[in-house]
């Protein structure tokens, strides 16, 4: 197990149930990810992600439309990597400018398909099924000033079956999300260690 001080300080930003957050907590705890979740930020006060953070003694703050507060917390916890895991608010430009190349997002489609404004959560899978796609998947990408437009880090596909409901597809994609999010975090941390 690496020294606590050598671990990448990670903040995870959430808006919902937090299964991606849980995966990152589990994989940092097991050493699979060379980092530690030091901070959780939610833009919704009463979501299960809050409970997940509490279960692991991770400081969790409800912050909404307050970039100054976010910057203050990121400084206070020496955050080096910001992971958007089902975070539904737009990341303010102050944050993107202060942390260039240090913010990543997981999106439940094969970007550039089915992404951008209005494509989030189950809506993504409804659009994929309605379009009769044969393949879907998940993408982890760097966050820039656009919506779901930054450089792609990792993508993985899943099959879409003709009889699939959006919910069945969502479940299949979520399994891939959990896998590639940890892989992407390790990939960027390893890259920084080499620089
Ligand atoms: C996931 O599908 C993620 O890709 C999308 O929102 C959902 C979050 O799920 N952005 P969870 O809160 O991590 O369970």
PDB file of C-alpha atoms and ligand atoms in Angstrom:
ATOM      1  CA  UNK A   1       0.000   0.000   0.000  1.00  0.00           C
ATOM      2  CA  UNK A   2       1.474   3.365  -1.017  1.00  0.00           C
ATOM      3  CA  UNK A   3       2.220   6.011   1.612  1.00  0.00           C
ATOM      4  CA  UNK A   4      -0.862   8.150   2.248  1.00  0.00           C
ATOM      5  CA  UNK A   5       1.154  11.237   1.200  1.00  0.00           C
ATOM      6  CA  UNK A   6       1.959   9.754  -2.250  1.00  0.00           C
ATOM      7  CA  UNK A   7      -1.681   9.126  -3.109  1.00  0.00           C
ATOM      8  CA  UNK A   8      -3.445  11.426  -5.569  1.00  0.00           C
ATOM      9  CA  UNK A   9      -6.010  13.567  -3.675  1.00  0.00           C
ATOM     10  CA  UNK A  10      -9.322  13.023  -5.453  1.00  0.00           C
ATOM     11  CA  UNK A  11     -12.606  14.937  -5.176  1.00  0.00           C
ATOM     12  CA  UNK A  12     -15.735  13.265  -6.572  1.00  0.00           C
ATOM     13  CA  UNK A  13     -18.726  15.378  -7.632  1.00  0.00           C
ATOM     14  CA  UNK A  14     -22.142  13.704  -7.663  1.00  0.00           C
ATOM     15  CA  UNK A  15     -25.876  14.313  -8.100  1.00  0.00           C
ATOM     16  CA  UNK A  16     -27.429  10.903  -7.531  1.00  0.00           C
ATOM     17  CA  UNK A  17     -27.196   7.375  -6.153  1.00  0.00           C
ATOM     18  CA  UNK A  18     -23.402   7.297  -6.399  1.00  0.00           C
ATOM     19  CA  UNK A  19     -22.655   3.804  -7.733  1.00  0.00           C
ATOM     20  CA  UNK A  20     -19.713   5.320  -9.652  1.00  0.00           C
ATOM     21  CA  UNK A  21     -18.611   7.115  -6.471  1.00  0.00           C
ATOM     22  CA  UNK A  22     -18.833   3.803  -4.593  1.00  0.00           C
ATOM     23  CA  UNK A  23     -16.645   2.086  -7.175  1.00  0.00           C
ATOM     24  CA  UNK A  24     -13.980   4.792  -6.850  1.00  0.00           C
ATOM     25  CA  UNK A  25     -14.137   4.574  -3.042  1.00  0.00           C
ATOM     26  CA  UNK A  26     -13.784   0.770  -3.212  1.00  0.00           C
ATOM     27  CA  UNK A  27     -10.937   0.869  -5.753  1.00  0.00           C
ATOM     28  CA  UNK A  28      -8.964   3.522  -3.863  1.00  0.00           C
ATOM     29  CA  UNK A  29      -9.518   1.573  -0.636  1.00  0.00           C
ATOM     30  CA  UNK A  30      -8.217  -1.661  -2.180  1.00  0.00           C
ATOM     31  CA  UNK A  31      -5.214   0.110  -3.739  1.00  0.00           C
ATOM     32  CA  UNK A  32      -6.464  -0.596  -7.270  1.00  0.00           C
ATOM     33  CA  UNK A  33      -6.450   3.186  -7.767  1.00  0.00           C
ATOM     34  CA  UNK A  34      -3.316   5.068  -6.663  1.00  0.00           C
ATOM     35  CA  UNK A  35      -5.377   7.721  -4.974  1.00  0.00           C
ATOM     36  CA  UNK A  36      -7.632   8.622  -2.087  1.00  0.00           C
ATOM     37  CA  UNK A  37     -11.112  10.173  -2.150  1.00  0.00           C
ATOM     38  CA  UNK A  38     -10.616  13.178   0.145  1.00  0.00           C
ATOM     39  CA  UNK A  39     -13.817  15.063  -0.650  1.00  0.00           C
ATOM     40  CA  UNK A  40     -17.306  14.507  -2.069  1.00  0.00           C
ATOM     41  CA  UNK A  41     -19.358  17.395  -3.476  1.00  0.00           C
ATOM     42  CA  UNK A  42     -23.061  17.031  -4.200  1.00  0.00           C
ATOM     43  CA  UNK A  43     -25.349  19.565  -5.885  1.00  0.00           C
ATOM     44  CA  UNK A  44     -28.375  17.802  -4.395  1.00  0.00           C
ATOM     45  CA  UNK A  45     -28.635  17.471  -0.582  1.00  0.00           C
ATOM     46  CA  UNK A  46     -30.706  14.304  -0.211  1.00  0.00           C
ATOM     47  CA  UNK A  47     -29.112  11.725  -2.513  1.00  0.00           C
ATOM     48  CA  UNK A  48     -27.682   8.334  -1.543  1.00  0.00           C
ATOM     49  CA  UNK A  49     -24.170   9.463  -2.515  1.00  0.00           C
ATOM     50  CA  UNK A  50     -24.140  11.465   0.751  1.00  0.00           C
ATOM     51  CA  UNK A  51     -24.697   8.259   2.725  1.00  0.00           C
ATOM     52  CA  UNK A  52     -21.938   6.497   0.795  1.00  0.00           C
ATOM     53  CA  UNK A  53     -19.465   9.265   1.716  1.00  0.00           C
ATOM     54  CA  UNK A  54     -20.582   9.173   5.363  1.00  0.00           C
ATOM     55  CA  UNK A  55     -20.178   5.366   5.461  1.00  0.00           C
ATOM     56  CA  UNK A  56     -16.489   5.865   4.602  1.00  0.00           C
ATOM     57  CA  UNK A  57     -15.874   8.963   6.744  1.00  0.00           C
ATOM     58  CA  UNK A  58     -15.291  11.114   3.655  1.00  0.00           C
ATOM     59  CA  UNK A  59     -16.100  14.846   4.058  1.00  0.00           C
ATOM     60  CA  UNK A  60     -19.168  15.611   1.918  1.00  0.00           C
ATOM     61  CA  UNK A  61     -20.492  19.080   1.148  1.00  0.00           C
ATOM     62  CA  UNK A  62     -23.682  20.287  -0.536  1.00  0.00           C
ATOM     63  CA  UNK A  63     -22.622  23.070  -2.925  1.00  0.00           C
ATOM     64  CA  UNK A  64     -24.891  24.546  -5.588  1.00  0.00           C
ATOM     65  CA  UNK A  65     -24.027  27.373  -8.024  1.00  0.00           C
ATOM     66  CA  UNK A  66     -21.119  28.533  -5.825  1.00  0.00           C
ATOM     67  CA  UNK A  67     -17.766  28.164  -7.650  1.00  0.00           C
ATOM     68  CA  UNK A  68     -15.968  30.234  -4.995  1.00  0.00           C
ATOM     69  CA  UNK A  69     -16.967  27.689  -2.340  1.00  0.00           C
ATOM     70  CA  UNK A  70     -15.863  24.814  -4.587  1.00  0.00           C
ATOM     71  CA  UNK A  71     -12.445  26.419  -5.138  1.00  0.00           C
ATOM     72  CA  UNK A  72     -12.104  27.005  -1.391  1.00  0.00           C
ATOM     73  CA  UNK A  73     -12.846  23.313  -0.654  1.00  0.00           C
ATOM     74  CA  UNK A  74     -10.556  22.027  -3.427  1.00  0.00           C
ATOM     75  CA  UNK A  75      -7.726  24.158  -1.976  1.00  0.00           C
ATOM     76  CA  UNK A  76      -8.466  23.114   1.610  1.00  0.00           C
ATOM     77  CA  UNK A  77      -8.314  19.410   0.708  1.00  0.00           C
ATOM     78  CA  UNK A  78      -5.336  19.793  -1.694  1.00  0.00           C
ATOM     79  CA  UNK A  79      -7.367  18.259  -4.496  1.00  0.00           C
ATOM     80  CA  UNK A  80      -5.351  17.120  -7.543  1.00  0.00           C
ATOM     81  CA  UNK A  81      -8.037  15.322  -9.544  1.00  0.00           C
ATOM     82  CA  UNK A  82     -11.756  16.148  -9.816  1.00  0.00           C
ATOM     83  CA  UNK A  83     -14.009  13.276 -10.935  1.00  0.00           C
ATOM     84  CA  UNK A  84     -17.556  14.066 -12.142  1.00  0.00           C
ATOM     85  CA  UNK A  85     -19.542  10.882 -11.440  1.00  0.00           C
ATOM     86  CA  UNK A  86     -23.120  11.474 -12.446  1.00  0.00           C
ATOM     87  CA  UNK A  87     -22.753  15.184 -11.674  1.00  0.00           C
ATOM     88  CA  UNK A  88     -25.559  17.016 -13.454  1.00  0.00           C
ATOM     89  CA  UNK A  89     -24.655  20.677 -12.943  1.00  0.00           C
ATOM     90  CA  UNK A  90     -22.405  22.516 -15.372  1.00  0.00           C
ATOM     91  CA  UNK A  91     -18.873  22.982 -14.003  1.00  0.00           C
ATOM     92  CA  UNK A  92     -18.302  26.736 -13.885  1.00  0.00           C
ATOM     93  CA  UNK A  93     -15.527  28.179 -16.063  1.00  0.00           C
ATOM     94  CA  UNK A  94     -13.631  29.356 -12.946  1.00  0.00           C
ATOM     95  CA  UNK A  95     -13.189  25.708 -11.943  1.00  0.00           C
ATOM     96  CA  UNK A  96     -12.204  24.489 -15.435  1.00  0.00           C
ATOM     97  CA  UNK A  97      -9.669  27.336 -15.746  1.00  0.00           C
ATOM     98  CA  UNK A  98      -8.174  26.678 -12.295  1.00  0.00           C
ATOM     99  CA  UNK A  99      -7.872  22.902 -12.896  1.00  0.00           C
ATOM    100  CA  UNK A 100      -6.956  22.474 -16.591  1.00  0.00           C
ATOM    101  CA  UNK A 101      -6.546  18.798 -17.488  1.00  0.00           C
ATOM    102  CA  UNK A 102      -7.452  17.813 -13.927  1.00  0.00           C
ATOM    103  CA  UNK A 103     -11.216  17.275 -14.285  1.00  0.00           C
ATOM    104  CA  UNK A 104     -12.671  14.086 -15.794  1.00  0.00           C
ATOM    105  CA  UNK A 105     -16.271  13.005 -16.458  1.00  0.00           C
ATOM    106  CA  UNK A 106     -17.990   9.681 -17.065  1.00  0.00           C
ATOM    107  CA  UNK A 107     -20.748   9.710 -19.664  1.00  0.00           C
ATOM    108  CA  UNK A 108     -23.011   6.724 -20.456  1.00  0.00           C
ATOM    109  CA  UNK A 109     -22.680   6.762 -24.252  1.00  0.00           C
ATOM    110  CA  UNK A 110     -20.004   6.527 -26.952  1.00  0.00           C
ATOM    111  CA  UNK A 111     -19.155  10.237 -27.271  1.00  0.00           C
ATOM    112  CA  UNK A 112     -19.632  12.071 -29.678  1.00  0.00           C
ATOM    113  CA  UNK A 113     -22.941  10.187 -30.003  1.00  0.00           C
ATOM    114  CA  UNK A 114     -25.829  10.922 -27.628  1.00  0.00           C
ATOM    115  CA  UNK A 115     -24.083  13.563 -25.518  1.00  0.00           C
ATOM    116  CA  UNK A 116     -24.325  17.273 -24.831  1.00  0.00           C
ATOM    117  CA  UNK A 117     -27.266  19.314 -23.611  1.00  0.00           C
ATOM    118  CA  UNK A 118     -30.252  17.192 -22.531  1.00  0.00           C
ATOM    119  CA  UNK A 119     -28.405  13.854 -22.775  1.00  0.00           C
ATOM    120  CA  UNK A 120     -28.010  12.564 -19.215  1.00  0.00           C
ATOM    121  CA  UNK A 121     -29.066   9.521 -17.155  1.00  0.00           C
ATOM    122  CA  UNK A 122     -31.892   7.407 -18.629  1.00  0.00           C
ATOM    123  CA  UNK A 123     -32.489   9.977 -21.411  1.00  0.00           C
ATOM    124  CA  UNK A 124     -29.242   8.817 -23.046  1.00  0.00           C
ATOM    125  CA  UNK A 125     -30.378   5.191 -23.187  1.00  0.00           C
ATOM    126  CA  UNK A 126     -33.892   6.120 -24.350  1.00  0.00           C
ATOM    127  CA  UNK A 127     -32.339   7.953 -27.313  1.00  0.00           C
ATOM    128  CA  UNK A 128     -29.958   5.054 -28.114  1.00  0.00           C
ATOM    129  CA  UNK A 129     -32.814   2.502 -28.081  1.00  0.00           C
ATOM    130  CA  UNK A 130     -35.100   4.821 -30.088  1.00  0.00           C
ATOM    131  CA  UNK A 131     -32.354   5.270 -32.693  1.00  0.00           C
ATOM    132  CA  UNK A 132     -32.091   1.493 -33.138  1.00  0.00           C
ATOM    133  CA  UNK A 133     -28.353   1.497 -32.341  1.00  0.00           C
ATOM    134  CA  UNK A 134     -26.627  -1.913 -32.269  1.00  0.00           C
ATOM    135  CA  UNK A 135     -23.833  -0.714 -29.984  1.00  0.00           C
ATOM    136  CA  UNK A 136     -23.571   1.698 -27.095  1.00  0.00           C
ATOM    137  CA  UNK A 137     -21.154   2.063 -24.185  1.00  0.00           C
ATOM    138  CA  UNK A 138     -19.492   4.534 -21.843  1.00  0.00           C
ATOM    139  CA  UNK A 139     -16.852   7.236 -22.161  1.00  0.00           C
ATOM    140  CA  UNK A 140     -14.483   8.911 -19.718  1.00  0.00           C
ATOM    141  CA  UNK A 141     -13.196  12.262 -20.985  1.00  0.00           C
ATOM    142  CA  UNK A 142     -11.426  15.378 -19.775  1.00  0.00           C
ATOM    143  CA  UNK A 143     -13.757  18.264 -18.988  1.00  0.00           C
ATOM    144  CA  UNK A 144     -13.267  21.482 -20.947  1.00  0.00           C
ATOM    145  CA  UNK A 145     -15.533  24.511 -21.312  1.00  0.00           C
ATOM    146  CA  UNK A 146     -18.111  22.565 -23.371  1.00  0.00           C
ATOM    147  CA  UNK A 147     -20.647  19.878 -22.394  1.00  0.00           C
ATOM    148  CA  UNK A 148     -19.185  16.372 -22.875  1.00  0.00           C
ATOM    149  CA  UNK A 149     -16.652  17.797 -25.398  1.00  0.00           C
ATOM    150  CA  UNK A 150     -13.191  17.309 -23.838  1.00  0.00           C
ATOM    151  CA  UNK A 151     -10.515  14.832 -25.055  1.00  0.00           C
ATOM    152  CA  UNK A 152     -11.535  11.197 -24.604  1.00  0.00           C
ATOM    153  CA  UNK A 153      -9.490   9.103 -22.138  1.00  0.00           C
ATOM    154  CA  UNK A 154     -11.207   5.699 -22.343  1.00  0.00           C
ATOM    155  CA  UNK A 155     -14.278   4.276 -24.102  1.00  0.00           C
ATOM    156  CA  UNK A 156     -15.777   0.783 -23.919  1.00  0.00           C
ATOM    157  CA  UNK A 157     -18.681  -0.606 -25.954  1.00  0.00           C
ATOM    158  CA  UNK A 158     -21.669  -2.790 -25.007  1.00  0.00           C
ATOM    159  CA  UNK A 159     -24.107  -4.514 -27.389  1.00  0.00           C
ATOM    160  CA  UNK A 160     -27.658  -3.162 -27.745  1.00  0.00           C
ATOM    161  CA  UNK A 161     -30.219  -5.933 -28.326  1.00  0.00           C
ATOM    162  CA  UNK A 162     -33.466  -5.323 -30.296  1.00  0.00           C
ATOM    163  CA  UNK A 163     -35.616  -6.178 -27.284  1.00  0.00           C
ATOM    164  CA  UNK A 164     -33.630  -3.939 -24.905  1.00  0.00           C
ATOM    165  CA  UNK A 165     -35.524  -1.469 -22.759  1.00  0.00           C
ATOM    166  CA  UNK A 166     -33.654   1.746 -21.848  1.00  0.00           C
ATOM    167  CA  UNK A 167     -33.406   0.423 -18.281  1.00  0.00           C
ATOM    168  CA  UNK A 168     -31.790  -2.843 -19.410  1.00  0.00           C
ATOM    169  CA  UNK A 169     -29.286  -0.927 -21.530  1.00  0.00           C
ATOM    170  CA  UNK A 170     -28.592   1.486 -18.643  1.00  0.00           C
ATOM    171  CA  UNK A 171     -27.736  -1.452 -16.365  1.00  0.00           C
ATOM    172  CA  UNK A 172     -25.373  -2.965 -18.962  1.00  0.00           C
ATOM    173  CA  UNK A 173     -23.654   0.397 -19.552  1.00  0.00           C
ATOM    174  CA  UNK A 174     -23.372   1.157 -15.819  1.00  0.00           C
ATOM    175  CA  UNK A 175     -21.310  -2.009 -15.304  1.00  0.00           C
ATOM    176  CA  UNK A 176     -18.863  -0.746 -17.943  1.00  0.00           C
ATOM    177  CA  UNK A 177     -18.838   2.738 -16.375  1.00  0.00           C
ATOM    178  CA  UNK A 178     -17.684   1.328 -13.052  1.00  0.00           C
ATOM    179  CA  UNK A 179     -14.855  -0.533 -14.808  1.00  0.00           C
ATOM    180  CA  UNK A 180     -13.529   2.215 -17.080  1.00  0.00           C
ATOM    181  CA  UNK A 181     -13.805   5.051 -14.528  1.00  0.00           C
ATOM    182  CA  UNK A 182     -11.187   3.452 -12.267  1.00  0.00           C
ATOM    183  CA  UNK A 183      -9.049   2.581 -15.305  1.00  0.00           C
ATOM    184  CA  UNK A 184      -9.222   6.183 -16.525  1.00  0.00           C
ATOM    185  CA  UNK A 185      -8.306   7.583 -13.102  1.00  0.00           C
ATOM    186  CA  UNK A 186      -5.266   5.314 -12.914  1.00  0.00           C
ATOM    187  CA  UNK A 187      -4.332   6.222 -16.488  1.00  0.00           C
ATOM    188  CA  UNK A 188      -4.244   9.972 -15.806  1.00  0.00           C
ATOM    189  CA  UNK A 189      -2.497   9.548 -12.419  1.00  0.00           C
ATOM    190  CA  UNK A 190       0.172   7.337 -14.015  1.00  0.00           C
ATOM    191  CA  UNK A 191       0.614   9.907 -16.811  1.00  0.00           C
ATOM    192  CA  UNK A 192       1.152  12.703 -14.260  1.00  0.00           C
ATOM    193  CA  UNK A 193       3.639  10.630 -12.279  1.00  0.00           C
ATOM    194  CA  UNK A 194       5.719  10.311 -15.466  1.00  0.00           C
ATOM    195  CA  UNK A 195       5.690  14.075 -16.169  1.00  0.00           C
TER     196      UNK A 195
HETATM  197  C1  LIG B   1     -24.413   7.271 -14.596  1.00  0.00           C
HETATM  198  O1  LIG B   1     -25.120   6.655 -15.634  1.00  0.00           O
HETATM  199  C2  LIG B   1     -23.463   8.275 -15.178  1.00  0.00           C
HETATM  200  O2  LIG B   1     -22.858   7.881 -16.387  1.00  0.00           O
HETATM  201  C3  LIG B   1     -24.391   9.383 -15.471  1.00  0.00           C
HETATM  202  O3  LIG B   1     -25.255   9.453 -14.331  1.00  0.00           O
HETATM  203  C4  LIG B   1     -25.299   8.163 -13.753  1.00  0.00           C
HETATM  204  C5  LIG B   1     -24.762   8.260 -12.344  1.00  0.00           C
HETATM  205  O4  LIG B   1     -24.953   7.082 -11.707  1.00  0.00           O
HETATM  206  N1  LIG B   1     -23.674  10.608 -15.673  1.00  0.00           N
HETATM  207  P1  LIG B   1     -24.432   6.943 -10.192  1.00  0.00           P
HETATM  208  O5  LIG B   1     -24.981   8.126  -9.410  1.00  0.00           O
HETATM  209  O6  LIG B   1     -22.942   6.945 -10.227  1.00  0.00           O
HETATM  210  O7  LIG B   1     -25.009   5.622  -9.742  1.00  0.00           O
END
